[in-house]
């Protein structure tokens, strides 16, 4: 279904949606975008479908609950592994899981190996 200018299609292509704040329409990608929405952020894109064919729906960026963040394509909130997912950006990520605990453990293990006295012949 072709949508009017400044509108995006739902994933199934049945409806046209406007981009509600804080999202904005990106003409280059023909999509709604937001810095706080998408993979490895704390927001997911949510569609509000129109009540009938004569009205239009909207796509917005909704904040994920605490302890979760946007995984995959930014469509669903998933657990990040720690209480404050915003800390995950400072450490390595694997499969969209924050490895803060494992990172701290590995760092302390390396530090303890480096502190061990060496026996020289």
JSON list of C-alpha atoms in Angstrom, two decimals:
[
{"chain": "A", "resi": 1, "resn": "UNK", "atom": "CA", "xyz": [0.00, 0.00, 0.00]},
{"chain": "A", "resi": 2, "resn": "UNK", "atom": "CA", "xyz": [1.55, 3.35, -1.00]},
{"chain": "A", "resi": 3, "resn": "UNK", "atom": "CA", "xyz": [1.50, 5.84, 1.86]},
{"chain": "A", "resi": 4, "resn": "UNK", "atom": "CA", "xyz": [1.12, 9.61, 1.66]},
{"chain": "A", "resi": 5, "resn": "UNK", "atom": "CA", "xyz": [4.27, 11.75, 1.99]},
{"chain": "A", "resi": 6, "resn": "UNK", "atom": "CA", "xyz": [5.88, 11.79, 5.47]},
{"chain": "A", "resi": 7, "resn": "UNK", "atom": "CA", "xyz": [4.13, 8.52, 6.43]},
{"chain": "A", "resi": 8, "resn": "UNK", "atom": "CA", "xyz": [5.42, 4.97, 6.82]},
{"chain": "A", "resi": 9, "resn": "UNK", "atom": "CA", "xyz": [3.79, 1.63, 6.21]},
{"chain": "A", "resi": 10, "resn": "UNK", "atom": "CA", "xyz": [3.12, -0.89, 8.99]},
{"chain": "A", "resi": 11, "resn": "UNK", "atom": "CA", "xyz": [5.29, -4.00, 8.84]},
{"chain": "A", "resi": 12, "resn": "UNK", "atom": "CA", "xyz": [2.43, -5.94, 7.25]},
{"chain": "A", "resi": 13, "resn": "UNK", "atom": "CA", "xyz": [1.82, -3.13, 4.75]},
{"chain": "A", "resi": 14, "resn": "UNK", "atom": "CA", "xyz": [-1.87, -2.73, 5.62]},
{"chain": "A", "resi": 15, "resn": "UNK", "atom": "CA", "xyz": [-1.81, 0.74, 7.22]},
{"chain": "A", "resi": 16, "resn": "UNK", "atom": "CA", "xyz": [0.00, 4.06, 6.92]},
{"chain": "A", "resi": 17, "resn": "UNK", "atom": "CA", "xyz": [1.38, 5.75, 10.04]},
{"chain": "A", "resi": 18, "resn": "UNK", "atom": "CA", "xyz": [2.68, 9.20, 10.90]},
{"chain": "A", "resi": 19, "resn": "UNK", "atom": "CA", "xyz": [5.88, 9.55, 12.93]},
{"chain": "A", "resi": 20, "resn": "UNK", "atom": "CA", "xyz": [5.02, 10.89, 16.41]},
{"chain": "A", "resi": 21, "resn": "UNK", "atom": "CA", "xyz": [7.53, 12.64, 18.66]},
{"chain": "A", "resi": 22, "resn": "UNK", "atom": "CA", "xyz": [10.23, 11.82, 19.61]},
{"chain": "A", "resi": 23, "resn": "UNK", "atom": "CA", "xyz": [10.48, 10.03, 16.27]},
{"chain": "A", "resi": 24, "resn": "UNK", "atom": "CA", "xyz": [10.87, 11.93, 13.02]},
{"chain": "A", "resi": 25, "resn": "UNK", "atom": "CA", "xyz": [10.41, 10.95, 9.39]},
{"chain": "A", "resi": 26, "resn": "UNK", "atom": "CA", "xyz": [13.69, 10.20, 7.60]},
{"chain": "A", "resi": 27, "resn": "UNK", "atom": "CA", "xyz": [13.18, 10.77, 3.85]},
{"chain": "A", "resi": 28, "resn": "UNK", "atom": "CA", "xyz": [16.40, 8.92, 2.95]},
{"chain": "A", "resi": 29, "resn": "UNK", "atom": "CA", "xyz": [15.25, 5.66, 4.56]},
{"chain": "A", "resi": 30, "resn": "UNK", "atom": "CA", "xyz": [11.50, 6.34, 4.33]},
{"chain": "A", "resi": 31, "resn": "UNK", "atom": "CA", "xyz": [11.19, 5.40, 8.00]},
{"chain": "A", "resi": 32, "resn": "UNK", "atom": "CA", "xyz": [10.56, 6.86, 11.44]},
{"chain": "A", "resi": 33, "resn": "UNK", "atom": "CA", "xyz": [13.80, 7.31, 13.36]},
{"chain": "A", "resi": 34, "resn": "UNK", "atom": "CA", "xyz": [14.80, 8.29, 16.88]},
{"chain": "A", "resi": 35, "resn": "UNK", "atom": "CA", "xyz": [18.17, 8.33, 18.65]},
{"chain": "A", "resi": 36, "resn": "UNK", "atom": "CA", "xyz": [16.54, 6.73, 21.70]},
{"chain": "A", "resi": 37, "resn": "UNK", "atom": "CA", "xyz": [14.90, 3.90, 19.75]},
{"chain": "A", "resi": 38, "resn": "UNK", "atom": "CA", "xyz": [16.28, 0.81, 18.03]},
{"chain": "A", "resi": 39, "resn": "UNK", "atom": "CA", "xyz": [18.77, -1.98, 18.79]},
{"chain": "A", "resi": 40, "resn": "UNK", "atom": "CA", "xyz": [20.86, -1.54, 21.97]},
{"chain": "A", "resi": 41, "resn": "UNK", "atom": "CA", "xyz": [18.89, 1.51, 23.15]},
{"chain": "A", "resi": 42, "resn": "UNK", "atom": "CA", "xyz": [16.28, 1.84, 25.88]},
{"chain": "A", "resi": 43, "resn": "UNK", "atom": "CA", "xyz": [13.37, 2.39, 23.48]},
{"chain": "A", "resi": 44, "resn": "UNK", "atom": "CA", "xyz": [11.33, 0.38, 20.99]},
{"chain": "A", "resi": 45, "resn": "UNK", "atom": "CA", "xyz": [9.13, 1.46, 18.10]},
{"chain": "A", "resi": 46, "resn": "UNK", "atom": "CA", "xyz": [5.43, 1.02, 18.84]},
{"chain": "A", "resi": 47, "resn": "UNK", "atom": "CA", "xyz": [2.65, 1.33, 16.29]},
{"chain": "A", "resi": 48, "resn": "UNK", "atom": "CA", "xyz": [-0.74, 2.75, 17.14]},
{"chain": "A", "resi": 49, "resn": "UNK", "atom": "CA", "xyz": [-3.08, 1.48, 14.44]},
{"chain": "A", "resi": 50, "resn": "UNK", "atom": "CA", "xyz": [-5.89, 3.64, 13.10]},
{"chain": "A", "resi": 51, "resn": "UNK", "atom": "CA", "xyz": [-9.41, 3.08, 14.41]},
{"chain": "A", "resi": 52, "resn": "UNK", "atom": "CA", "xyz": [-10.76, 2.90, 10.86]},
{"chain": "A", "resi": 53, "resn": "UNK", "atom": "CA", "xyz": [-9.59, 3.25, 7.27]},
{"chain": "A", "resi": 54, "resn": "UNK", "atom": "CA", "xyz": [-10.33, 6.97, 7.16]},
{"chain": "A", "resi": 55, "resn": "UNK", "atom": "CA", "xyz": [-7.99, 7.84, 10.05]},
{"chain": "A", "resi": 56, "resn": "UNK", "atom": "CA", "xyz": [-4.24, 7.42, 10.35]},
{"chain": "A", "resi": 57, "resn": "UNK", "atom": "CA", "xyz": [-2.23, 5.70, 13.03]},
{"chain": "A", "resi": 58, "resn": "UNK", "atom": "CA", "xyz": [1.17, 6.62, 14.38]},
{"chain": "A", "resi": 59, "resn": "UNK", "atom": "CA", "xyz": [4.61, 5.16, 15.15]},
{"chain": "A", "resi": 60, "resn": "UNK", "atom": "CA", "xyz": [6.37, 6.37, 18.27]},
{"chain": "A", "resi": 61, "resn": "UNK", "atom": "CA", "xyz": [9.32, 5.47, 20.47]},
{"chain": "A", "resi": 62, "resn": "UNK", "atom": "CA", "xyz": [8.29, 3.89, 23.78]},
{"chain": "A", "resi": 63, "resn": "UNK", "atom": "CA", "xyz": [10.70, 3.52, 26.71]},
{"chain": "A", "resi": 64, "resn": "UNK", "atom": "CA", "xyz": [11.48, -0.04, 27.79]},
{"chain": "A", "resi": 65, "resn": "UNK", "atom": "CA", "xyz": [10.91, -0.99, 31.45]},
{"chain": "A", "resi": 66, "resn": "UNK", "atom": "CA", "xyz": [13.91, -0.83, 33.79]},
{"chain": "A", "resi": 67, "resn": "UNK", "atom": "CA", "xyz": [16.26, -3.80, 33.35]},
{"chain": "A", "resi": 68, "resn": "UNK", "atom": "CA", "xyz": [15.35, -4.18, 29.66]},
{"chain": "A", "resi": 69, "resn": "UNK", "atom": "CA", "xyz": [16.41, -2.59, 26.41]},
{"chain": "A", "resi": 70, "resn": "UNK", "atom": "CA", "xyz": [15.66, -2.84, 22.73]},
{"chain": "A", "resi": 71, "resn": "UNK", "atom": "CA", "xyz": [16.89, -6.03, 21.13]},
{"chain": "A", "resi": 72, "resn": "UNK", "atom": "CA", "xyz": [16.96, -7.30, 17.59]},
{"chain": "A", "resi": 73, "resn": "UNK", "atom": "CA", "xyz": [15.45, -4.73, 15.24]},
{"chain": "A", "resi": 74, "resn": "UNK", "atom": "CA", "xyz": [14.21, -2.44, 17.98]},
{"chain": "A", "resi": 75, "resn": "UNK", "atom": "CA", "xyz": [10.74, -3.95, 18.11]},
{"chain": "A", "resi": 76, "resn": "UNK", "atom": "CA", "xyz": [10.72, -5.66, 21.52]},
{"chain": "A", "resi": 77, "resn": "UNK", "atom": "CA", "xyz": [12.17, -5.00, 24.97]},
{"chain": "A", "resi": 78, "resn": "UNK", "atom": "CA", "xyz": [14.50, -7.76, 26.20]},
{"chain": "A", "resi": 79, "resn": "UNK", "atom": "CA", "xyz": [16.40, -8.20, 29.46]},
{"chain": "A", "resi": 80, "resn": "UNK", "atom": "CA", "xyz": [19.90, -6.72, 29.39]},
{"chain": "A", "resi": 81, "resn": "UNK", "atom": "CA", "xyz": [21.26, -8.64, 32.37]},
{"chain": "A", "resi": 82, "resn": "UNK", "atom": "CA", "xyz": [21.66, -5.75, 34.81]},
{"chain": "A", "resi": 83, "resn": "UNK", "atom": "CA", "xyz": [19.39, -3.23, 36.57]},
{"chain": "A", "resi": 84, "resn": "UNK", "atom": "CA", "xyz": [20.47, -0.14, 34.56]},
{"chain": "A", "resi": 85, "resn": "UNK", "atom": "CA", "xyz": [20.85, -1.03, 30.88]},
{"chain": "A", "resi": 86, "resn": "UNK", "atom": "CA", "xyz": [22.32, 2.39, 30.06]},
{"chain": "A", "resi": 87, "resn": "UNK", "atom": "CA", "xyz": [25.57, 1.15, 31.65]},
{"chain": "A", "resi": 88, "resn": "UNK", "atom": "CA", "xyz": [25.83, -1.48, 28.92]},
{"chain": "A", "resi": 89, "resn": "UNK", "atom": "CA", "xyz": [27.08, 1.02, 26.36]},
{"chain": "A", "resi": 90, "resn": "UNK", "atom": "CA", "xyz": [30.35, 1.27, 28.29]},
{"chain": "A", "resi": 91, "resn": "UNK", "atom": "CA", "xyz": [31.16, -2.44, 28.01]},
{"chain": "A", "resi": 92, "resn": "UNK", "atom": "CA", "xyz": [31.17, -5.13, 25.34]},
{"chain": "A", "resi": 93, "resn": "UNK", "atom": "CA", "xyz": [27.85, -6.49, 24.15]},
{"chain": "A", "resi": 94, "resn": "UNK", "atom": "CA", "xyz": [27.21, -10.00, 22.91]},
{"chain": "A", "resi": 95, "resn": "UNK", "atom": "CA", "xyz": [23.85, -11.07, 21.50]},
{"chain": "A", "resi": 96, "resn": "UNK", "atom": "CA", "xyz": [22.35, -7.85, 22.89]},
{"chain": "A", "resi": 97, "resn": "UNK", "atom": "CA", "xyz": [23.19, -8.84, 26.47]},
{"chain": "A", "resi": 98, "resn": "UNK", "atom": "CA", "xyz": [25.17, -6.56, 28.74]},
{"chain": "A", "resi": 99, "resn": "UNK", "atom": "CA", "xyz": [28.19, -8.38, 30.06]},
{"chain": "A", "resi": 100, "resn": "UNK", "atom": "CA", "xyz": [29.03, -5.95, 32.86]},
{"chain": "A", "resi": 101, "resn": "UNK", "atom": "CA", "xyz": [29.33, -8.69, 35.49]},
{"chain": "A", "resi": 102, "resn": "UNK", "atom": "CA", "xyz": [31.45, -10.93, 33.26]},
{"chain": "A", "resi": 103, "resn": "UNK", "atom": "CA", "xyz": [33.58, -7.93, 32.23]},
{"chain": "A", "resi": 104, "resn": "UNK", "atom": "CA", "xyz": [34.24, -7.04, 35.87]},
{"chain": "A", "resi": 105, "resn": "UNK", "atom": "CA", "xyz": [35.07, -10.67, 36.70]},
{"chain": "A", "resi": 106, "resn": "UNK", "atom": "CA", "xyz": [37.49, -10.98, 33.78]},
{"chain": "A", "resi": 107, "resn": "UNK", "atom": "CA", "xyz": [39.17, -7.67, 34.71]},
{"chain": "A", "resi": 108, "resn": "UNK", "atom": "CA", "xyz": [39.67, -8.78, 38.33]},
{"chain": "A", "resi": 109, "resn": "UNK", "atom": "CA", "xyz": [41.05, -12.16, 37.20]},
{"chain": "A", "resi": 110, "resn": "UNK", "atom": "CA", "xyz": [43.62, -10.47, 34.92]},
{"chain": "A", "resi": 111, "resn": "UNK", "atom": "CA", "xyz": [44.57, -8.05, 37.69]},
{"chain": "A", "resi": 112, "resn": "UNK", "atom": "CA", "xyz": [45.15, -10.89, 40.16]},
{"chain": "A", "resi": 113, "resn": "UNK", "atom": "CA", "xyz": [47.36, -12.76, 37.68]},
{"chain": "A", "resi": 114, "resn": "UNK", "atom": "CA", "xyz": [49.44, -9.63, 37.09]},
{"chain": "A", "resi": 115, "resn": "UNK", "atom": "CA", "xyz": [49.88, -9.11, 40.86]},
{"chain": "A", "resi": 116, "resn": "UNK", "atom": "CA", "xyz": [51.23, -12.62, 41.48]},
{"chain": "A", "resi": 117, "resn": "UNK", "atom": "CA", "xyz": [54.92, -12.69, 42.32]},
{"chain": "A", "resi": 118, "resn": "UNK", "atom": "CA", "xyz": [56.99, -14.48, 39.73]},
{"chain": "A", "resi": 119, "resn": "UNK", "atom": "CA", "xyz": [59.64, -17.01, 40.59]},
{"chain": "A", "resi": 120, "resn": "UNK", "atom": "CA", "xyz": [62.87, -16.34, 38.73]},
{"chain": "A", "resi": 121, "resn": "UNK", "atom": "CA", "xyz": [65.60, -18.99, 38.47]}
]
